PDB file of C-alpha atoms in Angstrom:
ATOM      1  CA  MET F 141     171.594 186.046  58.385  1.00 81.00           C
ATOM      2  CA  LYS F 142     168.369 184.081  59.777  1.00 87.00           C
ATOM      3  CA  HIS F 143     168.060 180.111  59.797  1.00 87.00           C
ATOM      4  CA  PHE F 144     165.287 178.553  59.180  1.00 92.00           C
ATOM      5  CA  ASN F 145     165.504 174.625  60.496  1.00 93.00           C
ATOM      6  CA  LEU F 146     163.334 171.675  58.763  1.00 92.00           C
ATOM      7  CA  PRO F 147     159.626 172.156  60.966  1.00 88.00           C
ATOM      8  CA  ASP F 148     158.409 169.958  62.927  1.00 82.00           C
ATOM      9  CA  LEU F 149     156.338 167.805  60.112  1.00 73.00           C
ATOM     10  CA  GLY F 150     154.292 165.227  62.619  1.00 64.00           C
ATOM     11  CA  GLU F 151     154.327 163.497  65.349  1.00 55.00           C
ATOM     12  CA  GLY F 152     156.752 160.841  65.986  1.00 61.00           C
ATOM     13  CA  LEU F 153     158.897 161.891  62.488  1.00 69.00           C
ATOM     14  CA  HIS F 154     162.185 162.860  63.503  1.00 79.00           C
ATOM     15  CA  GLU F 155     163.885 163.339  60.667  1.00 83.00           C
ATOM     16  CA  ALA F 156     163.414 163.608  56.360  1.00 86.00           C
ATOM     17  CA  GLN F 157     164.807 162.828  53.732  1.00 86.00           C
ATOM     18  CA  ILE F 158     165.383 166.130  50.967  1.00 90.00           C
ATOM     19  CA  LEU F 159     163.555 164.910  47.927  1.00 88.00           C
ATOM     20  CA  LYS F 160     164.264 167.669  45.226  1.00 91.00           C
ATOM     21  CA  TRP F 161     164.925 171.589  45.804  1.00 95.00           C
ATOM     22  CA  HIS F 162     162.638 173.933  44.530  1.00 94.00           C
ATOM     23  CA  VAL F 163     165.458 177.228  45.021  1.00 93.00           C
ATOM     24  CA  GLN F 164     169.152 177.678  44.945  1.00 92.00           C
ATOM     25  CA  VAL F 165     171.300 179.886  46.140  1.00 93.00           C
ATOM     26  CA  GLY F 166     171.130 183.033  45.376  1.00 92.00           C
ATOM     27  CA  ASP F 167     167.740 183.279  44.921  1.00 93.00           C
ATOM     28  CA  SER F 168     165.459 185.181  45.837  1.00 92.00           C
ATOM     29  CA  LEU F 169     162.303 184.488  47.752  1.00 91.00           C
ATOM     30  CA  GLU F 170     158.663 185.307  48.295  1.00 91.00           C
ATOM     31  CA  ILE F 171     156.130 184.237  52.142  1.00 90.00           C
ATOM     32  CA  ASP F 172     154.920 180.948  50.980  1.00 90.00           C
ATOM     33  CA  GLN F 173     157.158 179.704  47.676  1.00 92.00           C
ATOM     34  CA  LEU F 174     157.776 176.193  47.387  1.00 92.00           C
ATOM     35  CA  LEU F 175     161.616 175.661  49.293  1.00 93.00           C
ATOM     36  CA  VAL F 176     161.786 172.199  48.875  1.00 93.00           C
ATOM     37  CA  SER F 177     160.274 168.873  48.640  1.00 89.00           C
ATOM     38  CA  VAL F 178     161.205 166.208  51.500  1.00 89.00           C
ATOM     39  CA  GLU F 179     160.101 162.232  52.294  1.00 82.00           C
ATOM     40  CA  THR F 180     159.337 161.525  55.846  1.00 76.00           C
ATOM     41  CA  ALA F 181     158.563 157.987  57.460  1.00 67.00           C
ATOM     42  CA  LYS F 182     154.953 158.396  55.841  1.00 63.00           C
ATOM     43  CA  ALA F 183     154.213 161.070  53.256  1.00 72.00           C
ATOM     44  CA  VAL F 184     156.303 163.634  50.974  1.00 77.00           C
ATOM     45  CA  VAL F 185     156.157 167.197  52.260  1.00 82.00           C
ATOM     46  CA  ASP F 186     156.310 170.797  49.982  1.00 85.00           C
ATOM     47  CA  ILE F 187     158.205 172.526  52.646  1.00 90.00           C
ATOM     48  CA  PRO F 188     157.519 177.093  52.074  1.00 91.00           C
ATOM     49  CA  ALA F 189     159.042 179.748  52.852  1.00 91.00           C
ATOM     50  CA  PRO F 190     158.734 181.281  55.529  1.00 89.00           C
ATOM     51  CA  TYR F 191     160.394 184.584  55.059  1.00 85.00           C
ATOM     52  CA  ALA F 192     160.776 186.666  52.205  1.00 89.00           C
ATOM     53  CA  GLY F 193     165.003 187.276  51.022  1.00 91.00           C
ATOM     54  CA  LEU F 194     167.910 185.680  49.419  1.00 93.00           C
ATOM     55  CA  VAL F 195     168.607 182.322  49.307  1.00 94.00           C
ATOM     56  CA  ALA F 196     172.382 182.549  51.573  1.00 93.00           C
ATOM     57  CA  LYS F 197     172.446 178.907  51.694  1.00 93.00           C
ATOM     58  CA  THR F 198     171.278 175.079  52.020  1.00 94.00           C
ATOM     59  CA  TYR F 199     171.997 172.281  53.910  1.00 93.00           C
ATOM     60  CA  GLY F 200     172.153 168.475  52.187  1.00 91.00           C
ATOM     61  CA  GLU F 201     171.079 167.469  48.758  1.00 91.00           C
ATOM     62  CA  PRO F 202     168.760 165.079  47.309  1.00 90.00           C
ATOM     63  CA  GLY F 203     168.806 161.454  48.911  1.00 85.00           C
ATOM     64  CA  ASP F 204     169.983 162.742  52.486  1.00 88.00           C
ATOM     65  CA  ILE F 205     168.880 163.044  55.916  1.00 88.00           C
ATOM     66  CA  LEU F 206     167.902 165.981  57.645  1.00 90.00           C
ATOM     67  CA  ALA F 207     166.810 166.095  61.628  1.00 89.00           C
ATOM     68  CA  VAL F 208     163.841 167.951  62.774  1.00 89.00           C
ATOM     69  CA  GLY F 209     165.415 171.221  64.484  1.00 91.00           C
ATOM     70  CA  THR F 210     168.703 171.343  62.673  1.00 92.00           C
ATOM     71  CA  PRO F 211     168.486 174.581  59.377  1.00 92.00           C
ATOM     72  CA  LEU F 212     167.413 173.480  55.983  1.00 92.00           C
ATOM     73  CA  LEU F 213     168.524 176.942  54.502  1.00 92.00           C
ATOM     74  CA  SER F 214     169.798 180.155  55.416  1.00 92.00           C
ATOM     75  CA  TYR F 215     168.754 183.683  54.469  1.00 89.00           C
ATOM     76  CA  ALA F 216     170.068 186.858  53.514  1.00 87.00           C
ATOM     77  CA  MET F 217     167.734 189.356  54.442  1.00 70.00           C
ATOM     78  CA  ALA F 218     166.696 192.338  52.550  1.00 58.00           C
ATOM     79  CA  ALA F 219     169.443 194.442  55.123  1.00 53.00           C
ATOM     80  CA  ASP F 220     171.767 192.792  54.035  1.00 48.00           C
ATOM     81  CA  ALA F 221     171.415 190.838  50.867  1.00 41.00           C
ATOM     82  CA  GLY F 222     173.865 193.227  49.228  1.00 41.00           C
ATOM     83  CA  THR F 223     176.644 192.170  50.988  1.00 36.00           C
ATOM     84  CA  VAL F 224     175.461 188.543  50.376  1.00 35.00           C
ATOM     85  CA  VAL F 225     175.731 188.900  46.376  1.00 34.00           C
ATOM     86  CA  GLY F 226     178.407 187.739  44.510  1.00 34.00           C
ATOM     87  CA  ARG F 227     179.779 185.738  47.249  1.00 33.00           C
ATOM     88  CA  LEU F 228     177.136 182.532  47.521  1.00 33.00           C
ATOM     89  CA  ASP F 229     178.915 180.071  47.036  1.00 36.00           C
ATOM     90  CA  THR F 230     176.960 176.555  45.822  1.00 34.00           C
ATOM     91  CA  HIS F 231     179.834 173.793  47.533  1.00 35.00           C
ATOM     92  CA  GLU F 232     178.395 175.153  50.954  1.00 37.00           C
ATOM     93  CA  CYS F 233     175.213 173.410  51.195  1.00 35.00           C
ATOM     94  CA  SER F 234     176.809 169.932  51.745  1.00 40.00           C
ATOM     95  CA  ASP F 235     180.319 171.094  53.647  1.00 38.00           C
ATOM     96  CA  SER F 236     178.918 171.916  57.188  1.00 38.00           C
ATOM     97  CA  ASP F 237     179.031 168.747  58.972  1.00 39.00           C
ATOM     98  CA  ASP F 238     177.621 171.225  62.415  1.00 40.00           C
ATOM     99  CA  PHE F 239     174.077 170.927  60.265  1.00 37.00           C
ATOM    100  CA  PHE F 240     174.317 167.804  58.655  1.00 38.00           C
ATOM    101  CA  ILE F 241     173.172 164.935  59.461  1.00 39.00           C
ATOM    102  CA  GLY F 242     172.968 162.268  57.481  1.00 44.00           C
ATOM    103  CA  ALA F 243     172.492 158.807  56.776  1.00 43.00           C
ATOM    104  CA  SER F 244     171.885 157.425  61.612  1.00 41.00           C
ATOM    105  CA  PRO F 245     173.895 155.012  63.163  1.00 39.00           C
ATOM    106  CA  SER F 246     170.991 152.435  62.855  1.00 37.00           C
ATOM    107  CA  THR F 247     170.682 153.142  59.720  1.00 38.00           C
ATOM    108  CA  ARG F 248     174.232 153.035  57.970  1.00 37.00           C
ATOM    109  CA  ALA F 249     174.848 149.743  59.702  1.00 38.00           C
ATOM    110  CA  PHE F 250     173.027 148.432  56.959  1.00 37.00           C
ATOM    111  CA  GLY F 251     175.057 149.645  53.906  1.00 40.00           C
ATOM    112  CA  ILE F 252     178.732 149.544  55.816  1.00 38.00           C
ATOM    113  CA  THR F 253     180.017 147.450  53.298  1.00 42.00           C
ATOM    114  CA  ALA F 254     180.740 147.963  49.070  1.00 48.00           C
ATOM    115  CA  GLY F 255     177.371 147.349  47.798  1.00 55.00           C
ATOM    116  CA  ALA F 256     175.421 147.211  50.356  1.00 79.00           C
ATOM    117  CA  THR F 257     171.490 148.958  50.009  1.00 71.00           C
ATOM    118  CA  VAL F 258     170.174 151.434  52.823  1.00 69.00           C
ATOM    119  CA  LEU F 259     166.773 150.998  53.520  1.00 70.00           C
ATOM    120  CA  GLN F 260     165.416 154.274  52.893  1.00 68.00           C
ATOM    121  CA  GLY F 261     161.815 155.950  53.043  1.00 67.00           C
ATOM    122  CA  VAL F 262     159.154 153.968  54.433  1.00 70.00           C
ATOM    123  CA  SER F 263     161.170 150.924  54.492  1.00 72.00           C
ATOM    124  CA  ARG F 264     163.976 152.906  56.853  1.00 74.00           C
ATOM    125  CA  SER F 265     161.310 154.592  58.881  1.00 71.00           C
ATOM    126  CA  MET F 266     159.680 150.899  59.633  1.00 73.00           C
ATOM    127  CA  VAL F 267     162.610 149.564  61.182  1.00 78.00           C
ATOM    128  CA  LEU F 268     163.115 152.809  63.060  1.00 74.00           C
ATOM    129  CA  SER F 269     159.847 152.436  64.571  1.00 76.00           C
ATOM    130  CA  MET F 270     160.101 148.480  65.131  1.00 78.00           C
ATOM    131  CA  GLU F 271     163.366 149.374  67.303  1.00 80.00           C
ATOM    132  CA  ARG F 272     160.645 151.887  69.539  1.00 79.00           C
ATOM    133  CA  SER F 273     158.218 149.683  70.069  1.00 83.00           C
ATOM    134  CA  ALA F 274     160.582 147.002  71.033  1.00 84.00           C
ATOM    135  CA  ALA F 275     162.525 149.302  73.023  1.00 84.00           C
ATOM    136  CA  SER F 276     159.416 150.959  75.339  1.00 87.00           C
ATOM    137  CA  VAL F 277     156.598 148.921  74.577  1.00 92.00           C
ATOM    138  CA  VAL F 278     155.201 145.180  76.960  1.00 94.00           C
ATOM    139  CA  PRO F 279     153.245 143.460  74.318  1.00 96.00           C
ATOM    140  CA  VAL F 280     150.986 140.799  75.037  1.00 97.00           C
ATOM    141  CA  SER F 281     148.607 138.909  72.828  1.00 97.00           C
ATOM    142  CA  ILE F 282     145.091 137.121  73.495  1.00 97.00           C
ATOM    143  CA  PHE F 283     143.038 135.843  70.511  1.00 97.00           C
ATOM    144  CA  ALA F 284     138.958 135.333  70.013  1.00 97.00           C
ATOM    145  CA  ASP F 285     136.316 134.672  66.891  1.00 96.00           C
ATOM    146  CA  ALA F 286     133.952 136.119  66.005  1.00 96.00           C
ATOM    147  CA  ASP F 287     130.118 134.290  64.623  1.00 95.00           C
ATOM    148  CA  LEU F 288     128.925 136.552  61.926  1.00 92.00           C
ATOM    149  CA  TYR F 289     126.231 134.864  61.532  1.00 89.00           C
ATOM    150  CA  CYS F 290     124.031 137.104  62.439  1.00 88.00           C
ATOM    151  CA  TRP F 291     125.394 139.846  59.781  1.00 85.00           C
ATOM    152  CA  ARG F 292     123.800 140.535  56.567  1.00 75.00           C
ATOM    153  CA  GLU F 293     125.206 140.326  53.267  1.00 68.00           C
ATOM    154  CA  SER F 294     125.334 143.603  52.540  1.00 60.00           C
ATOM    155  CA  ARG F 295     127.100 144.371  55.579  1.00 71.00           C
ATOM    156  CA  ASP F 296     130.562 146.311  55.031  1.00 85.00           C
ATOM    157  CA  PRO F 297     132.693 144.071  57.074  1.00 90.00           C
ATOM    158  CA  LEU F 298     135.072 147.031  57.635  1.00 92.00           C
ATOM    159  CA  MET F 299     132.930 149.302  58.509  1.00 92.00           C
ATOM    160  CA  ARG F 300     131.102 146.791  61.400  1.00 93.00           C
ATOM    161  CA  LEU F 301     134.576 146.383  62.716  1.00 94.00           C
ATOM    162  CA  ILE F 302     135.110 149.859  62.998  1.00 95.00           C
ATOM    163  CA  LYS F 303     132.056 150.335  64.545  1.00 94.00           C
ATOM    164  CA  ALA F 304     132.678 147.855  66.926  1.00 96.00           C
ATOM    165  CA  VAL F 305     136.188 148.567  67.875  1.00 97.00           C
ATOM    166  CA  ALA F 306     134.793 152.336  68.758  1.00 96.00           C
ATOM    167  CA  THR F 307     132.065 150.074  71.071  1.00 96.00           C
ATOM    168  CA  ALA F 308     134.383 148.368  72.555  1.00 97.00           C
ATOM    169  CA  CYS F 309     136.332 151.767  73.683  1.00 97.00           C
ATOM    170  CA  ARG F 310     133.761 153.496  75.286  1.00 96.00           C
ATOM    171  CA  LEU F 311     132.571 150.210  77.514  1.00 97.00           C
ATOM    172  CA  HIS F 312     137.161 149.987  78.665  1.00 97.00           C
ATOM    173  CA  PRO F 313     138.315 153.411  77.907  1.00 97.00           C
ATOM    174  CA  ALA F 314     141.289 151.822  79.635  1.00 97.00           C
ATOM    175  CA  LEU F 315     142.461 150.840  75.861  1.00 98.00           C
ATOM    176  CA  ASN F 316     141.647 154.470  73.908  1.00 98.00           C
ATOM    177  CA  CYS F 317     144.980 156.168  76.307  1.00 97.00           C
ATOM    178  CA  TRP F 318     148.420 156.966  75.738  1.00 97.00           C
ATOM    179  CA  PHE F 319     150.843 156.214  78.029  1.00 96.00           C
ATOM    180  CA  GLU F 320     153.869 158.028  78.984  1.00 92.00           C
ATOM    181  CA  ARG F 321     156.392 156.738  79.641  1.00 86.00           C
ATOM    182  CA  GLN F 322     158.198 158.972  81.476  1.00 85.00           C
ATOM    183  CA  SER F 323     156.101 160.108  83.739  1.00 91.00           C
ATOM    184  CA  LEU F 324     154.775 156.833  83.894  1.00 90.00           C
ATOM    185  CA  SER F 325     151.098 158.285  83.924  1.00 94.00           C
ATOM    186  CA  VAL F 326     148.637 157.052  81.760  1.00 95.00           C
ATOM    187  CA  LYS F 327     146.172 159.739  79.074  1.00 95.00           C
ATOM    188  CA  SER F 328     142.554 158.914  78.553  1.00 94.00           C
ATOM    189  CA  HIS F 329     140.982 160.080  75.534  1.00 96.00           C
ATOM    190  CA  GLY F 330     137.881 161.597  74.879  1.00 91.00           C
ATOM    191  CA  GLN F 331     137.036 160.643  71.693  1.00 96.00           C
ATOM    192  CA  VAL F 332     138.115 157.451  69.646  1.00 97.00           C
ATOM    193  CA  ASP F 333     140.457 158.240  66.603  1.00 98.00           C
ATOM    194  CA  LEU F 334     141.720 154.848  64.846  1.00 98.00           C
ATOM    195  CA  GLY F 335     144.562 153.913  62.932  1.00 96.00           C
ATOM    196  CA  ILE F 336     143.971 152.568  59.635  1.00 95.00           C
ATOM    197  CA  ALA F 337     146.535 150.403  58.407  1.00 90.00           C
ATOM    198  CA  VAL F 338     146.715 150.598  53.769  1.00 89.00           C
ATOM    199  CA  ASN F 339     149.578 148.291  53.289  1.00 85.00           C
ATOM    200  CA  THR F 340     150.657 150.254  49.363  1.00 83.00           C
ATOM    201  CA  ASP F 341     153.591 149.165  47.105  1.00 81.00           C
ATOM    202  CA  GLN F 342     155.554 151.323  48.719  1.00 75.00           C
ATOM    203  CA  GLY F 343     155.102 150.091  51.946  1.00 78.00           C
ATOM    204  CA  LEU F 344     152.432 150.115  55.057  1.00 82.00           C
ATOM    205  CA  PHE F 345     150.858 153.769  55.749  1.00 87.00           C
ATOM    206  CA  VAL F 346     148.532 154.078  59.103  1.00 90.00           C
ATOM    207  CA  PRO F 347     146.844 157.421  58.661  1.00 93.00           C
ATOM    208  CA  VAL F 348     143.671 157.843  61.185  1.00 96.00           C
ATOM    209  CA  LEU F 349     140.285 158.005  61.086  1.00 97.00           C
ATOM    210  CA  ARG F 350     139.018 160.626  63.271  1.00 96.00           C
ATOM    211  CA  GLY F 351     135.873 160.411  65.843  1.00 96.00           C
ATOM    212  CA  VAL F 352     134.894 156.837  65.093  1.00 96.00           C
ATOM    213  CA  GLY F 353     132.540 156.655  67.423  1.00 93.00           C
ATOM    214  CA  SER F 354     130.452 159.445  66.948  1.00 93.00           C
ATOM    215  CA  ARG F 355     130.431 160.284  63.076  1.00 94.00           C
ATOM    216  CA  PRO F 356     127.987 158.456  60.460  1.00 93.00           C
ATOM    217  CA  THR F 357     128.936 155.698  58.654  1.00 91.00           C
ATOM    218  CA  ALA F 358     128.882 156.608  55.044  1.00 93.00           C
ATOM    219  CA  GLU F 359     130.726 159.950  56.065  1.00 96.00           C
ATOM    220  CA  LEU F 360     133.747 157.471  57.400  1.00 96.00           C
ATOM    221  CA  LYS F 361     133.256 155.084  54.760  1.00 95.00           C
ATOM    222  CA  ARG F 362     133.793 158.700  52.030  1.00 96.00           C
ATOM    223  CA  GLN F 363     136.759 159.410  54.648  1.00 96.00           C
ATOM    224  CA  LEU F 364     138.727 156.706  54.453  1.00 95.00           C
ATOM    225  CA  ALA F 365     137.753 155.370  50.797  1.00 95.00           C
ATOM    226  CA  GLN F 366     139.895 159.607  50.293  1.00 96.00           C
ATOM    227  CA  LEU F 367     143.175 157.847  53.005  1.00 95.00           C
ATOM    228  CA  ARG F 368     143.404 155.025  50.609  1.00 93.00           C
ATOM    229  CA  ARG F 369     144.228 156.852  47.402  1.00 93.00           C
ATOM    230  CA  GLU F 370     146.041 159.431  49.650  1.00 92.00           C
ATOM    231  CA  ALA F 371     148.416 156.974  51.208  1.00 89.00           C
ATOM    232  CA  ARG F 372     149.121 154.759  47.473  1.00 88.00           C
ATOM    233  CA  ALA F 373     149.208 158.640  45.383  1.00 87.00           C
ATOM    234  CA  ARG F 374     151.519 159.343  49.059  1.00 82.00           C
ATOM    235  CA  THR F 375     149.935 162.666  49.035  1.00 85.00           C
ATOM    236  CA  LEU F 376     149.203 161.882  52.867  1.00 85.00           C
ATOM    237  CA  LYS F 377     149.217 165.517  54.897  1.00 83.00           C
ATOM    238  CA  PRO F 378     151.101 164.212  58.193  1.00 79.00           C
ATOM    239  CA  ALA F 379     148.055 166.232  60.050  1.00 84.00           C
ATOM    240  CA  ASP F 380     146.203 162.897  58.244  1.00 90.00           C
ATOM    241  CA  LEU F 381     149.185 160.566  60.503  1.00 86.00           C
ATOM    242  CA  GLN F 382     149.006 162.246  63.723  1.00 87.00           C
ATOM    243  CA  GLY F 383     147.052 161.146  66.984  1.00 93.00           C
ATOM    244  CA  ALA F 384     146.037 157.896  66.712  1.00 96.00           C
ATOM    245  CA  THR F 385     144.720 156.940  69.891  1.00 97.00           C
ATOM    246  CA  ILE F 386     144.221 153.232  68.623  1.00 98.00           C
ATOM    247  CA  THR F 387     145.415 151.648  65.619  1.00 97.00           C
ATOM    248  CA  LEU F 388     143.320 148.812  63.305  1.00 97.00           C
ATOM    249  CA  SER F 389     145.107 146.131  61.547  1.00 93.00           C
ATOM    250  CA  ASN F 390     142.910 144.239  59.055  1.00 89.00           C
ATOM    251  CA  PHE F 391     145.507 141.578  57.316  1.00 84.00           C
ATOM    252  CA  GLY F 392     142.612 139.508  56.165  1.00 74.00           C
ATOM    253  CA  ALA F 393     143.245 140.516  52.531  1.00 70.00           C
ATOM    254  CA  LEU F 394     146.339 138.839  53.771  1.00 72.00           C
ATOM    255  CA  SER F 395     144.972 135.148  53.511  1.00 73.00           C
ATOM    256  CA  CYS F 396     146.169 135.178  57.830  1.00 81.00           C
ATOM    257  CA  ARG F 397     144.074 134.489  60.776  1.00 88.00           C
ATOM    258  CA  TYR F 398     145.704 135.655  63.651  1.00 90.00           C
ATOM    259  CA  ALA F 399     148.862 137.626  64.771  1.00 90.00           C
ATOM    260  CA  THR F 400     150.667 139.599  66.989  1.00 92.00           C
ATOM    261  CA  PRO F 401     150.825 143.308  65.600  1.00 91.00           C
ATOM    262  CA  ILE F 402     152.953 145.466  67.082  1.00 92.00           C
ATOM    263  CA  VAL F 403     151.952 148.115  69.624  1.00 95.00           C
ATOM    264  CA  MET F 404     153.090 151.742  67.863  1.00 91.00           C
ATOM    265  CA  PRO F 405     153.877 154.175  71.457  1.00 92.00           C
ATOM    266  CA  PRO F 406     152.282 156.136  72.742  1.00 94.00           C
ATOM    267  CA  GLN F 407     148.904 153.726  71.803  1.00 96.00           C
ATOM    268  CA  VAL F 408     149.060 150.989  74.342  1.00 97.00           C
ATOM    269  CA  ALA F 409     146.791 148.519  71.986  1.00 98.00           C
ATOM    270  CA  ILE F 410     146.615 147.461  68.574  1.00 97.00           C
ATOM    271  CA  ILE F 411     143.809 145.301  67.215  1.00 97.00           C
ATOM    272  CA  GLY F 412     144.330 142.684  64.803  1.00 95.00           C
ATOM    273  CA  ALA F 413     141.457 141.153  62.261  1.00 95.00           C
ATOM    274  CA  GLY F 414     142.088 138.577  59.910  1.00 93.00           C
ATOM    275  CA  GLY F 415     140.073 136.545  57.201  1.00 91.00           C
ATOM    276  CA  ILE F 416     136.422 135.950  57.185  1.00 91.00           C
ATOM    277  CA  ARG F 417     136.416 132.035  56.982  1.00 91.00           C
ATOM    278  CA  GLU F 418     133.199 129.638  56.922  1.00 93.00           C
ATOM    279  CA  GLU F 419     133.593 127.397  59.702  1.00 93.00           C
ATOM    280  CA  PRO F 420     131.769 124.617  61.617  1.00 94.00           C
ATOM    281  CA  VAL F 421     130.262 126.077  65.224  1.00 93.00           C
ATOM    282  CA  ALA F 422     128.563 124.196  67.710  1.00 92.00           C
ATOM    283  CA  MET F 423     125.021 125.915  67.644  1.00 89.00           C
ATOM    284  CA  ASN F 424     121.774 124.349  70.307  1.00 91.00           C
ATOM    285  CA  GLY F 425     124.287 120.920  69.866  1.00 93.00           C
ATOM    286  CA  GLU F 426     124.334 120.886  66.159  1.00 94.00           C
ATOM    287  CA  VAL F 427     126.809 121.702  64.087  1.00 95.00           C
ATOM    288  CA  HIS F 428     126.397 125.112  61.421  1.00 95.00           C
ATOM    289  CA  VAL F 429     128.308 126.510  59.156  1.00 95.00           C
ATOM    290  CA  HIS F 430     128.750 130.125  60.297  1.00 94.00           C
ATOM    291  CA  PRO F 431     131.334 132.836  58.571  1.00 93.00           C
ATOM    292  CA  VAL F 432     133.642 133.574  61.730  1.00 94.00           C
ATOM    293  CA  LEU F 433     136.106 136.393  62.226  1.00 95.00           C
ATOM    294  CA  PRO F 434     139.200 135.860  63.686  1.00 96.00           C
ATOM    295  CA  LEU F 435     140.594 138.052  65.972  1.00 97.00           C
ATOM    296  CA  SER F 436     143.591 139.779  68.053  1.00 97.00           C
ATOM    297  CA  LEU F 437     144.759 141.820  70.736  1.00 98.00           C
ATOM    298  CA  THR F 438     147.749 143.186  71.468  1.00 97.00           C
ATOM    299  CA  PHE F 439     147.832 145.601  74.348  1.00 97.00           C
ATOM    300  CA  ASP F 440     151.118 147.270  76.469  1.00 97.00           C
ATOM    301  CA  HIS F 441     151.292 145.753  79.649  1.00 96.00           C
ATOM    302  CA  ARG F 442     152.534 147.995  81.483  1.00 95.00           C
ATOM    303  CA  ALA F 443     149.031 150.375  80.936  1.00 96.00           C
ATOM    304  CA  VAL F 444     146.905 147.439  80.472  1.00 97.00           C
ATOM    305  CA  THR F 445     145.941 144.607  82.364  1.00 97.00           C
ATOM    306  CA  GLY F 446     145.055 141.508  81.143  1.00 96.00           C
ATOM    307  CA  LYS F 447     141.424 140.793  82.825  1.00 97.00           C
ATOM    308  CA  GLN F 448     141.043 144.889  81.085  1.00 98.00           C
ATOM    309  CA  ALA F 449     142.043 143.372  77.635  1.00 98.00           C
ATOM    310  CA  ALA F 450     140.098 140.106  78.086  1.00 98.00           C
ATOM    311  CA  ASP F 451     136.768 141.879  78.809  1.00 98.00           C
ATOM    312  CA  PHE F 452     137.764 144.663  76.312  1.00 98.00           C
ATOM    313  CA  LEU F 453     138.166 141.653  73.347  1.00 98.00           C
ATOM    314  CA  GLN F 454     135.371 140.382  74.651  1.00 98.00           C
ATOM    315  CA  ALA F 455     133.274 143.298  74.088  1.00 97.00           C
ATOM    316  CA  LEU F 456     134.351 143.634  70.939  1.00 97.00           C
ATOM    317  CA  VAL F 457     133.514 140.410  69.688  1.00 97.00           C
ATOM    318  CA  LEU F 458     130.184 141.033  71.154  1.00 96.00           C
ATOM    319  CA  ALA F 459     129.260 143.858  69.871  1.00 95.00           C
ATOM    320  CA  LEU F 460     130.357 142.528  66.263  1.00 95.00           C
ATOM    321  CA  GLU F 461     127.792 139.633  66.823  1.00 93.00           C
ATOM    322  CA  ASN F 462     125.026 141.896  67.712  1.00 87.00           C
ATOM    323  CA  PRO F 463     122.485 141.458  64.714  1.00 64.00           C
ATOM    324  CA  ASP F 464     122.496 145.156  62.554  1.00 61.00           C
ATOM    325  CA  GLU F 465     120.114 147.445  63.307  1.00 51.00           C
TER     326      GLU F 465
END
């Protein structure tokens, strides 16, 4: 008998909810045959069979939550399959208290009274992520405005902002880092892998746009459009959600100006961009009306000093205010 454990489905993902089993006890499996579809914090993932053999037992039913590393399925291998056939019990799959995790205590707290709604999927993930951030990050937020009067109208604001973030990270790399709490160390990154917050009807997703400082704008634009489509369709792969070195939350579409966005460890910073507005600006002793972009920067004060954060935000503003090439 061989156990197959729920695999690691991506950085920071500790559990998954079973959506649908594609096999049942007694089925004969081929390698890479689809076993089960699960929902992680951010995506729906299809898990294939790692071995050929006979399904001896499944752990959990649709709606159940399993922790990464606990058994998902037991195999009867070719050598012992004959001794198992005929005595497999389909009801065994959810009776084991040894491996079935169910909802965590923090989630069960939402449903301890009759009729309470237990948060699941993206909503559940958001609660747990916010709890982890609140428990481990020392957040400070600062704010600034970028005067965009030198921009050409044809310039894509989001792409310009992404490129400006890459410039600020190159000039002030202390914010393009991870903070390792246990070792009290900072890990620097050679490139900017930017998490881009994407709002969908099902919740917030943060896919990663990689190497934003070295790739052509047109290529970044195409990939970002693809990531947005996949986020809305729930087809993002776990790898698409891993490894962001800094995050951008573009909440201007929500009619907001400033915010204190949440830093997600091990990252040490998140940039917030509000909506561009026409505002009066003093220039050469006269009042002019210019497009102004409000910016927020929240940083983890354990790893980033106030001076480092202020220098980064100033570099971001200057990169945005420079005339188009």
